[in-house]
JSON list of C-alpha atoms in Angstrom, two decimals:
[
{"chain": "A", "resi": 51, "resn": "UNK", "atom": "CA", "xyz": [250.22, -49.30, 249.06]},
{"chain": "A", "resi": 52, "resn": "UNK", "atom": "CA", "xyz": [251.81, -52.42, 247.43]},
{"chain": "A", "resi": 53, "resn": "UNK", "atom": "CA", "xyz": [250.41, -55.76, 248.56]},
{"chain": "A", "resi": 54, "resn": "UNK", "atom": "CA", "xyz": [252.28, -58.84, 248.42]},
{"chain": "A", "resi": 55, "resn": "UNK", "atom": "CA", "xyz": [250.25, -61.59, 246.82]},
{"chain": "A", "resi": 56, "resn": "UNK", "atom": "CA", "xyz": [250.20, -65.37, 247.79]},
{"chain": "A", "resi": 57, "resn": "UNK", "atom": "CA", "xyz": [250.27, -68.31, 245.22]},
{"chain": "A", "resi": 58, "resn": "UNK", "atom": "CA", "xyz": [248.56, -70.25, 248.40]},
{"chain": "A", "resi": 59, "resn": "UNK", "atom": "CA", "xyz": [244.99, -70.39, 248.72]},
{"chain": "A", "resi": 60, "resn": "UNK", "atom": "CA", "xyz": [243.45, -67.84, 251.69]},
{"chain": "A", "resi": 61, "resn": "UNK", "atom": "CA", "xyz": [242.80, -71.39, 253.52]},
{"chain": "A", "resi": 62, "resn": "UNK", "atom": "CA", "xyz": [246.64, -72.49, 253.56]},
{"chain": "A", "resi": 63, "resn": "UNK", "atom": "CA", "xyz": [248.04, -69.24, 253.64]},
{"chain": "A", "resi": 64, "resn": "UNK", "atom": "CA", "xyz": [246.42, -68.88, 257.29]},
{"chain": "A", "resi": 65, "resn": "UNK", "atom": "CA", "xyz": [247.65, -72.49, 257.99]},
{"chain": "A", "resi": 66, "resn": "UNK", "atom": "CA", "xyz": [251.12, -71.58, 256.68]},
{"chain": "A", "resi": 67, "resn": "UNK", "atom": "CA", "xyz": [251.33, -67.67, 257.94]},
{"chain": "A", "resi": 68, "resn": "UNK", "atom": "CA", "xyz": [250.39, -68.95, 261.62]},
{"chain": "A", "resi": 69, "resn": "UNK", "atom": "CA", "xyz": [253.06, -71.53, 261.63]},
{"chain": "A", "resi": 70, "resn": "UNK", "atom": "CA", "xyz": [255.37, -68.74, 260.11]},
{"chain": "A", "resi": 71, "resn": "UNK", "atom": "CA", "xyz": [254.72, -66.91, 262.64]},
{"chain": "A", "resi": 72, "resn": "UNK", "atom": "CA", "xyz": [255.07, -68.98, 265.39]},
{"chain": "A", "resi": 73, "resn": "UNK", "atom": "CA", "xyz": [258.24, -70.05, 264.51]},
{"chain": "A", "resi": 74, "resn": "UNK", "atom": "CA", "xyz": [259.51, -66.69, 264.11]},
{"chain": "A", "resi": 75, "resn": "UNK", "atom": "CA", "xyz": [258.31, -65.98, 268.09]},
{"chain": "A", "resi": 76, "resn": "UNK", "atom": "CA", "xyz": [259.94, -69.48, 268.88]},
{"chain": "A", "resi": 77, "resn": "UNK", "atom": "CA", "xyz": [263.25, -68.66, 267.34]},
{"chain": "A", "resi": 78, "resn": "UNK", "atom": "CA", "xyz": [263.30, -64.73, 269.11]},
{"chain": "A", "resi": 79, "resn": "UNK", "atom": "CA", "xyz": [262.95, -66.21, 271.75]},
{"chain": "A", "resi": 80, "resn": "UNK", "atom": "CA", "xyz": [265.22, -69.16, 271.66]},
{"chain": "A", "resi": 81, "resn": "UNK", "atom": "CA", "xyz": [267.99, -66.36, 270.70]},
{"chain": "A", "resi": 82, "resn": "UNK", "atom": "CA", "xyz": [267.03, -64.14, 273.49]},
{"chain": "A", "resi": 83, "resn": "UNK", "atom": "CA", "xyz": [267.38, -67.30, 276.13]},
{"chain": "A", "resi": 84, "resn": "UNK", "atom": "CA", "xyz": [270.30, -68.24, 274.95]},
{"chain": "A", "resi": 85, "resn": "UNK", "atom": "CA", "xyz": [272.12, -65.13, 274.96]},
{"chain": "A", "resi": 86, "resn": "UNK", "atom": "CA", "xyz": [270.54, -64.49, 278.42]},
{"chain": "A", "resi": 87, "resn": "UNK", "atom": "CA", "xyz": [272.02, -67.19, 279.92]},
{"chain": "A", "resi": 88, "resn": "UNK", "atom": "CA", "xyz": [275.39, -66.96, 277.96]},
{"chain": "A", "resi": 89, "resn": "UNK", "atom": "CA", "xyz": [276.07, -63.50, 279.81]},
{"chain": "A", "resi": 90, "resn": "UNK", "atom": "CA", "xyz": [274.83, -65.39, 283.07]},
{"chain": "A", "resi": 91, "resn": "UNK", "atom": "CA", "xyz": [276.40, -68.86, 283.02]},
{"chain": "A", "resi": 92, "resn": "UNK", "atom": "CA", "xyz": [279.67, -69.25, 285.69]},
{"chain": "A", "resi": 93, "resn": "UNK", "atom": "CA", "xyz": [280.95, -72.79, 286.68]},
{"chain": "A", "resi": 94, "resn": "UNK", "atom": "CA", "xyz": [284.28, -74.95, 285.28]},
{"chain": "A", "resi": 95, "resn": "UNK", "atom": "CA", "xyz": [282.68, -75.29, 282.37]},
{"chain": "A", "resi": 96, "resn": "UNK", "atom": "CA", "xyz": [281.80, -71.81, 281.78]},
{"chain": "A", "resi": 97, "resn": "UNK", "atom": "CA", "xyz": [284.04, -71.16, 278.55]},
{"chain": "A", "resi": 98, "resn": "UNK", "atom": "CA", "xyz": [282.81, -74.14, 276.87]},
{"chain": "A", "resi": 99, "resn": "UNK", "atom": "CA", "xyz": [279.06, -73.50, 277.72]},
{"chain": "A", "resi": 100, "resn": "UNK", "atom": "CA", "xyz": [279.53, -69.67, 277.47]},
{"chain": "A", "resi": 101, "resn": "UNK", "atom": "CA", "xyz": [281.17, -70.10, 273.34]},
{"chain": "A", "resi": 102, "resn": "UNK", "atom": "CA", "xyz": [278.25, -73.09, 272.58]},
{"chain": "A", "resi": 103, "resn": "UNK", "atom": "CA", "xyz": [275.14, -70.69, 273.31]},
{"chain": "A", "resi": 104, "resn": "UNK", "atom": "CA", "xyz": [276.78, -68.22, 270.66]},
{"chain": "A", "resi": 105, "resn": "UNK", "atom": "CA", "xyz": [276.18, -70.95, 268.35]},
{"chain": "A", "resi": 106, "resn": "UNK", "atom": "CA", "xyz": [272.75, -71.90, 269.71]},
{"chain": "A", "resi": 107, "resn": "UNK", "atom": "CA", "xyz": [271.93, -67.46, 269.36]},
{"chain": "A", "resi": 108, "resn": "UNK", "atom": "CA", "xyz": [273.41, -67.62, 265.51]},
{"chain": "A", "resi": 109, "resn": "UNK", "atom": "CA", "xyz": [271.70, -70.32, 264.88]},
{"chain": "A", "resi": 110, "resn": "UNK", "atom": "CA", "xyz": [268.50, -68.76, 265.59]},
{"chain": "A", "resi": 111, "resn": "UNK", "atom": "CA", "xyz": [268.80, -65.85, 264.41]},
{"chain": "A", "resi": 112, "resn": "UNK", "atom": "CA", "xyz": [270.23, -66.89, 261.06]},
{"chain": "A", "resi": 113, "resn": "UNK", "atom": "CA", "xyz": [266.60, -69.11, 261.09]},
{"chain": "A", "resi": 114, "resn": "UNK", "atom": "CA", "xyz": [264.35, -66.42, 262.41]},
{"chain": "A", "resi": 115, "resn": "UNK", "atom": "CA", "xyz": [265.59, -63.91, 259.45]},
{"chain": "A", "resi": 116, "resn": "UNK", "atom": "CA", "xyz": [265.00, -67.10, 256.66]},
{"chain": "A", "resi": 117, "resn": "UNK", "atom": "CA", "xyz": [261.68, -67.63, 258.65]},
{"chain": "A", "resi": 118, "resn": "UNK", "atom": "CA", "xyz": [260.07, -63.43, 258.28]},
{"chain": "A", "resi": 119, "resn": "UNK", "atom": "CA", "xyz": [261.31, -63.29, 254.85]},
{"chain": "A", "resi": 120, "resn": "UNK", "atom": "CA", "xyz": [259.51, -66.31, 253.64]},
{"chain": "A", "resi": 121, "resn": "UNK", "atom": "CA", "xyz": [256.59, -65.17, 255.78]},
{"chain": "A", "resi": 122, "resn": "UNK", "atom": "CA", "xyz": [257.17, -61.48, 253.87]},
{"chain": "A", "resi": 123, "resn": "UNK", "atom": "CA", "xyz": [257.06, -63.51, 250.56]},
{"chain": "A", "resi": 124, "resn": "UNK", "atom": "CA", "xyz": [253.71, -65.01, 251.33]},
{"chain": "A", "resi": 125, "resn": "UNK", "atom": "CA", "xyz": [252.60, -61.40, 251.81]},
{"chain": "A", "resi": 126, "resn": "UNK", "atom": "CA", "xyz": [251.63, -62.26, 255.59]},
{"chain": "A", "resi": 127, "resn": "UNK", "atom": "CA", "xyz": [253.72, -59.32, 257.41]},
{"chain": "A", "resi": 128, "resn": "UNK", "atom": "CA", "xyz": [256.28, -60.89, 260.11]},
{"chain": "A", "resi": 129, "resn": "UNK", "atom": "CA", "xyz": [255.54, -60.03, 263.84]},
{"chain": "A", "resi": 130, "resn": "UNK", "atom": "CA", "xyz": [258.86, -60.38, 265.61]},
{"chain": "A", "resi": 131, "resn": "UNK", "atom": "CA", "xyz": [258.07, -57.37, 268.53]},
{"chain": "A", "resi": 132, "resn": "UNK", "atom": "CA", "xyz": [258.92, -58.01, 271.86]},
{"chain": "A", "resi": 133, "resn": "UNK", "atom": "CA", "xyz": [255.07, -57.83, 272.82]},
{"chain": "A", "resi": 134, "resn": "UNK", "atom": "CA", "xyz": [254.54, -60.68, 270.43]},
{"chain": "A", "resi": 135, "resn": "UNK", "atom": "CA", "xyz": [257.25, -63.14, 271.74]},
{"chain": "A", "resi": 136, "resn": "UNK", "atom": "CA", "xyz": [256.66, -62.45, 275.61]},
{"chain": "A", "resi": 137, "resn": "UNK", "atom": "CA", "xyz": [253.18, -63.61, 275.05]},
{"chain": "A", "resi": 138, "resn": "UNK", "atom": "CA", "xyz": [253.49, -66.46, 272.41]},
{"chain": "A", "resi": 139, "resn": "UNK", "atom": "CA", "xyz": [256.84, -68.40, 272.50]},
{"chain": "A", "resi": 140, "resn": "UNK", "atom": "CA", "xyz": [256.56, -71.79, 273.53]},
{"chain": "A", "resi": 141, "resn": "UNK", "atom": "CA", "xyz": [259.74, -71.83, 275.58]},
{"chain": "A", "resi": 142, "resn": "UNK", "atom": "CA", "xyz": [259.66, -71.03, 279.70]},
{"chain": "A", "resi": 143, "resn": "UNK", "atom": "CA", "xyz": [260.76, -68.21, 281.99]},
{"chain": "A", "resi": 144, "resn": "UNK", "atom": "CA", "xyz": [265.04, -67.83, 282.51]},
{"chain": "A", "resi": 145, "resn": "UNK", "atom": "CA", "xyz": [265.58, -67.38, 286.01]},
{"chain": "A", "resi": 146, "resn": "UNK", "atom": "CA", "xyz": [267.49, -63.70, 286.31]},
{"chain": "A", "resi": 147, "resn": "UNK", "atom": "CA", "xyz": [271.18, -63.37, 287.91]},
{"chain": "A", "resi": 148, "resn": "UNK", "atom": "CA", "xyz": [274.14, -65.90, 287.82]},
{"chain": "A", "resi": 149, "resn": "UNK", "atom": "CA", "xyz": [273.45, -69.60, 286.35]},
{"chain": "A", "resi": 150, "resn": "UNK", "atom": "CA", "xyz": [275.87, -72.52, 286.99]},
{"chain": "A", "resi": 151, "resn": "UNK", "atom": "CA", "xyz": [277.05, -74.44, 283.54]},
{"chain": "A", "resi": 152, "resn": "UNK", "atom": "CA", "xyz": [275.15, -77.54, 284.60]},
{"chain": "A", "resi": 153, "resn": "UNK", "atom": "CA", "xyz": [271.84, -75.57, 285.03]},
{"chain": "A", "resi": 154, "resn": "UNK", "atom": "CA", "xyz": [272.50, -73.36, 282.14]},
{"chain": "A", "resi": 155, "resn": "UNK", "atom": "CA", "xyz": [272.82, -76.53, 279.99]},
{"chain": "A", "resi": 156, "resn": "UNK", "atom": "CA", "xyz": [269.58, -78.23, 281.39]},
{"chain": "A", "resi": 157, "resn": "UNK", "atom": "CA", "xyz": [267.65, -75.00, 280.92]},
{"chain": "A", "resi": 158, "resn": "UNK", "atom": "CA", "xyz": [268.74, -74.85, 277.21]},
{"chain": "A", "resi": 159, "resn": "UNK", "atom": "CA", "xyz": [267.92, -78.20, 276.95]},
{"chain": "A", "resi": 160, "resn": "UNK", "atom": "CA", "xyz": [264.52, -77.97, 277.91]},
{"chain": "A", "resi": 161, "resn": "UNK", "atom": "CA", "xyz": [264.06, -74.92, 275.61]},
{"chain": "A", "resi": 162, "resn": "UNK", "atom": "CA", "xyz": [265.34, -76.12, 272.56]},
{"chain": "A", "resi": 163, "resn": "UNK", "atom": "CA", "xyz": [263.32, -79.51, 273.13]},
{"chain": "A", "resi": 164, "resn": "UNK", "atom": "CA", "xyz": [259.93, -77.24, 273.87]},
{"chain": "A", "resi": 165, "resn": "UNK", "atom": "CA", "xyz": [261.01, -75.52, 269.86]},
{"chain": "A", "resi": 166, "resn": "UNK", "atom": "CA", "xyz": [261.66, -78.51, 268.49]},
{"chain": "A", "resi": 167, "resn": "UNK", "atom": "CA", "xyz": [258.43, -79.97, 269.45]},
{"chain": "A", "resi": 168, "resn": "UNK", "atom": "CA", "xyz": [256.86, -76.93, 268.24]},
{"chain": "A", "resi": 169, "resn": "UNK", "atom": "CA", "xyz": [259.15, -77.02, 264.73]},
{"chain": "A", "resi": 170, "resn": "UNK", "atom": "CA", "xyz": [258.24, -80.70, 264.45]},
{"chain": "A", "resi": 171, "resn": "UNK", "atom": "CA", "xyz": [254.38, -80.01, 264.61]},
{"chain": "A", "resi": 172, "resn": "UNK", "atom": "CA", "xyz": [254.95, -77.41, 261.82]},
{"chain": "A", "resi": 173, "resn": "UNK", "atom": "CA", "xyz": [256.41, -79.72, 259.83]},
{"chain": "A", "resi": 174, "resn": "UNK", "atom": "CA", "xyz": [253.50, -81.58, 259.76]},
{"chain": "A", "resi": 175, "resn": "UNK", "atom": "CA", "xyz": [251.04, -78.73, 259.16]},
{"chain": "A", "resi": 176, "resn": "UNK", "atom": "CA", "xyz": [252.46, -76.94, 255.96]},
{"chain": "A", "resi": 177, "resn": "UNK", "atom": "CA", "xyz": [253.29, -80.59, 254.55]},
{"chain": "A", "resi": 178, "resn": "UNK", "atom": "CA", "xyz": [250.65, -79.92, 252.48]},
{"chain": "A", "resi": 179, "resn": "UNK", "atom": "CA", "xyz": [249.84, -76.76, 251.92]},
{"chain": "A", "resi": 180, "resn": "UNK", "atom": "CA", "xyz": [253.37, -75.32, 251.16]},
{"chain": "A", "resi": 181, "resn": "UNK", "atom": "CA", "xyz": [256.21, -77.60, 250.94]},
{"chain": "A", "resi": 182, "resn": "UNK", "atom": "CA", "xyz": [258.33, -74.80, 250.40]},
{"chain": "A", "resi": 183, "resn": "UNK", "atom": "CA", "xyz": [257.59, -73.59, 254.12]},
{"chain": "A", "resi": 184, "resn": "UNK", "atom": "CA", "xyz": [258.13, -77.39, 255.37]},
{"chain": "A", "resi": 185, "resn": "UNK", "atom": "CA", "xyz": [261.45, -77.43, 253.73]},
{"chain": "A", "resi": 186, "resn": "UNK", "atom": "CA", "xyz": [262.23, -74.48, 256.15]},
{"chain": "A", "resi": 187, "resn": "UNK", "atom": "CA", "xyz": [260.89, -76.14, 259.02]},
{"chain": "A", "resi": 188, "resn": "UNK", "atom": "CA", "xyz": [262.96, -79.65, 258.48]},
{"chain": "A", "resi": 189, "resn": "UNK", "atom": "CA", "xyz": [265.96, -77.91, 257.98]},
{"chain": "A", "resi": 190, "resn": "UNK", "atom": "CA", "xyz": [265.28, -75.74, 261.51]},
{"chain": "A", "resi": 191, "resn": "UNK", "atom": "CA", "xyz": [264.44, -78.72, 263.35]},
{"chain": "A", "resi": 192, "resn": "UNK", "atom": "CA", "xyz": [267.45, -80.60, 261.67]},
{"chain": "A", "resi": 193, "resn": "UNK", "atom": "CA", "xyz": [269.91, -77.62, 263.39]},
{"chain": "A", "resi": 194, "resn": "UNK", "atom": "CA", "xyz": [268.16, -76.92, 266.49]},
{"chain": "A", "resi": 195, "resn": "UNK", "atom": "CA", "xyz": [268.16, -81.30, 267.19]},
{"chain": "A", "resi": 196, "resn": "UNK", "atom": "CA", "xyz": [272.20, -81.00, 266.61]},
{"chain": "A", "resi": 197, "resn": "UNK", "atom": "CA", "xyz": [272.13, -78.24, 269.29]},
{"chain": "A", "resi": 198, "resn": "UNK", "atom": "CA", "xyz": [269.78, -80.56, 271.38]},
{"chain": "A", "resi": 199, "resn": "UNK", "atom": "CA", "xyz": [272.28, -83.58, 271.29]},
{"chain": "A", "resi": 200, "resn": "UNK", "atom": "CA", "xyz": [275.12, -81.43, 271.76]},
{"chain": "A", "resi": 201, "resn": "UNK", "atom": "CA", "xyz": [273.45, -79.93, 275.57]},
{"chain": "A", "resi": 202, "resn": "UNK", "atom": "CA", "xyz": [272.28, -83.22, 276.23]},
{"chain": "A", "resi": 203, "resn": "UNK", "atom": "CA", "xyz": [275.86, -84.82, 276.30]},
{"chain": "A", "resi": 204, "resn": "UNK", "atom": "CA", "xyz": [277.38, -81.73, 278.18]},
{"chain": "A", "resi": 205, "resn": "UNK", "atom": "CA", "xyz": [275.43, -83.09, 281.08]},
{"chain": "A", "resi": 206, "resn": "UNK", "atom": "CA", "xyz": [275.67, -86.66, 280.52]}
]
């Protein structure tokens, strides 16, 4: 079986693939929350809410795809199962059943704040060792802070 090969040394290839990865769990995640509470959400604001957690779920996903295939080109496999996010994403439980807007938006809040915390950190960790990766992670962090700001007004 073919093996891909890293330029990056064993010791910041495990840096790198472990921030990879943890990412990748983050951004699942995020996109599974999201869309979770975007068939969920019901108040006055509900169409405005409902049509900016699409975004939030593109986003995501758009990031999580950029995110495995750069993990892929390092030659660290990508580990995006369901089993893997439930127990590693940084982001808490989504209550089940009907969500009002204003809760909906503090929820997403609070999750995209716990990823861009995490995002932020990896920033800092493949600084180093792979810029390349780090010029991922900025440009994550730089979309996901835009979503921030935008939930954060919603509620005032």
């Amino acid at each position: 079986m073919y093996v891909v090969k890293s330029p990056l040394s064993d010791v910041d290839l495990k840096s790198v693939s472990e921030a990879l990865q943890g990412a990748l769990v983050d951004l699942v995640d995020l996109s599974l929350v999201a869309k979770q509470i975007h068939w969920n959400v019901v108040g006055p604001r509900f169409r405005s809410v409902h049509l900016q957690l699409d975004e939030v779920v593109a986003t995501a996903r758009t990031h999580s795809d950029t995110v495995a295939e750069r993990a892929s080109a390092l030659g660290v496999p990508p580990d995006g199962r369901a089993s893997t996010v439930a127990v590693g994403s940084g982001i808490g439980v989504v209550p089940g059943g009907w969500i009002q807007d204003e809760e909906a938006v503090g929820i997403l809040v609070e999750a995209l704040g716990a990823v861009i915390g995490r995002m932020r950190a990896r920033v800092e960790s493949t600084g180093e060792p792979d810029p390349v990766s780090q010029d991922i992670f900025i440009g994550i962090t730089a979309d996901l802070e835009k979503h921030h700001w935008m939930f954060q007004a919603e509620n005032g």
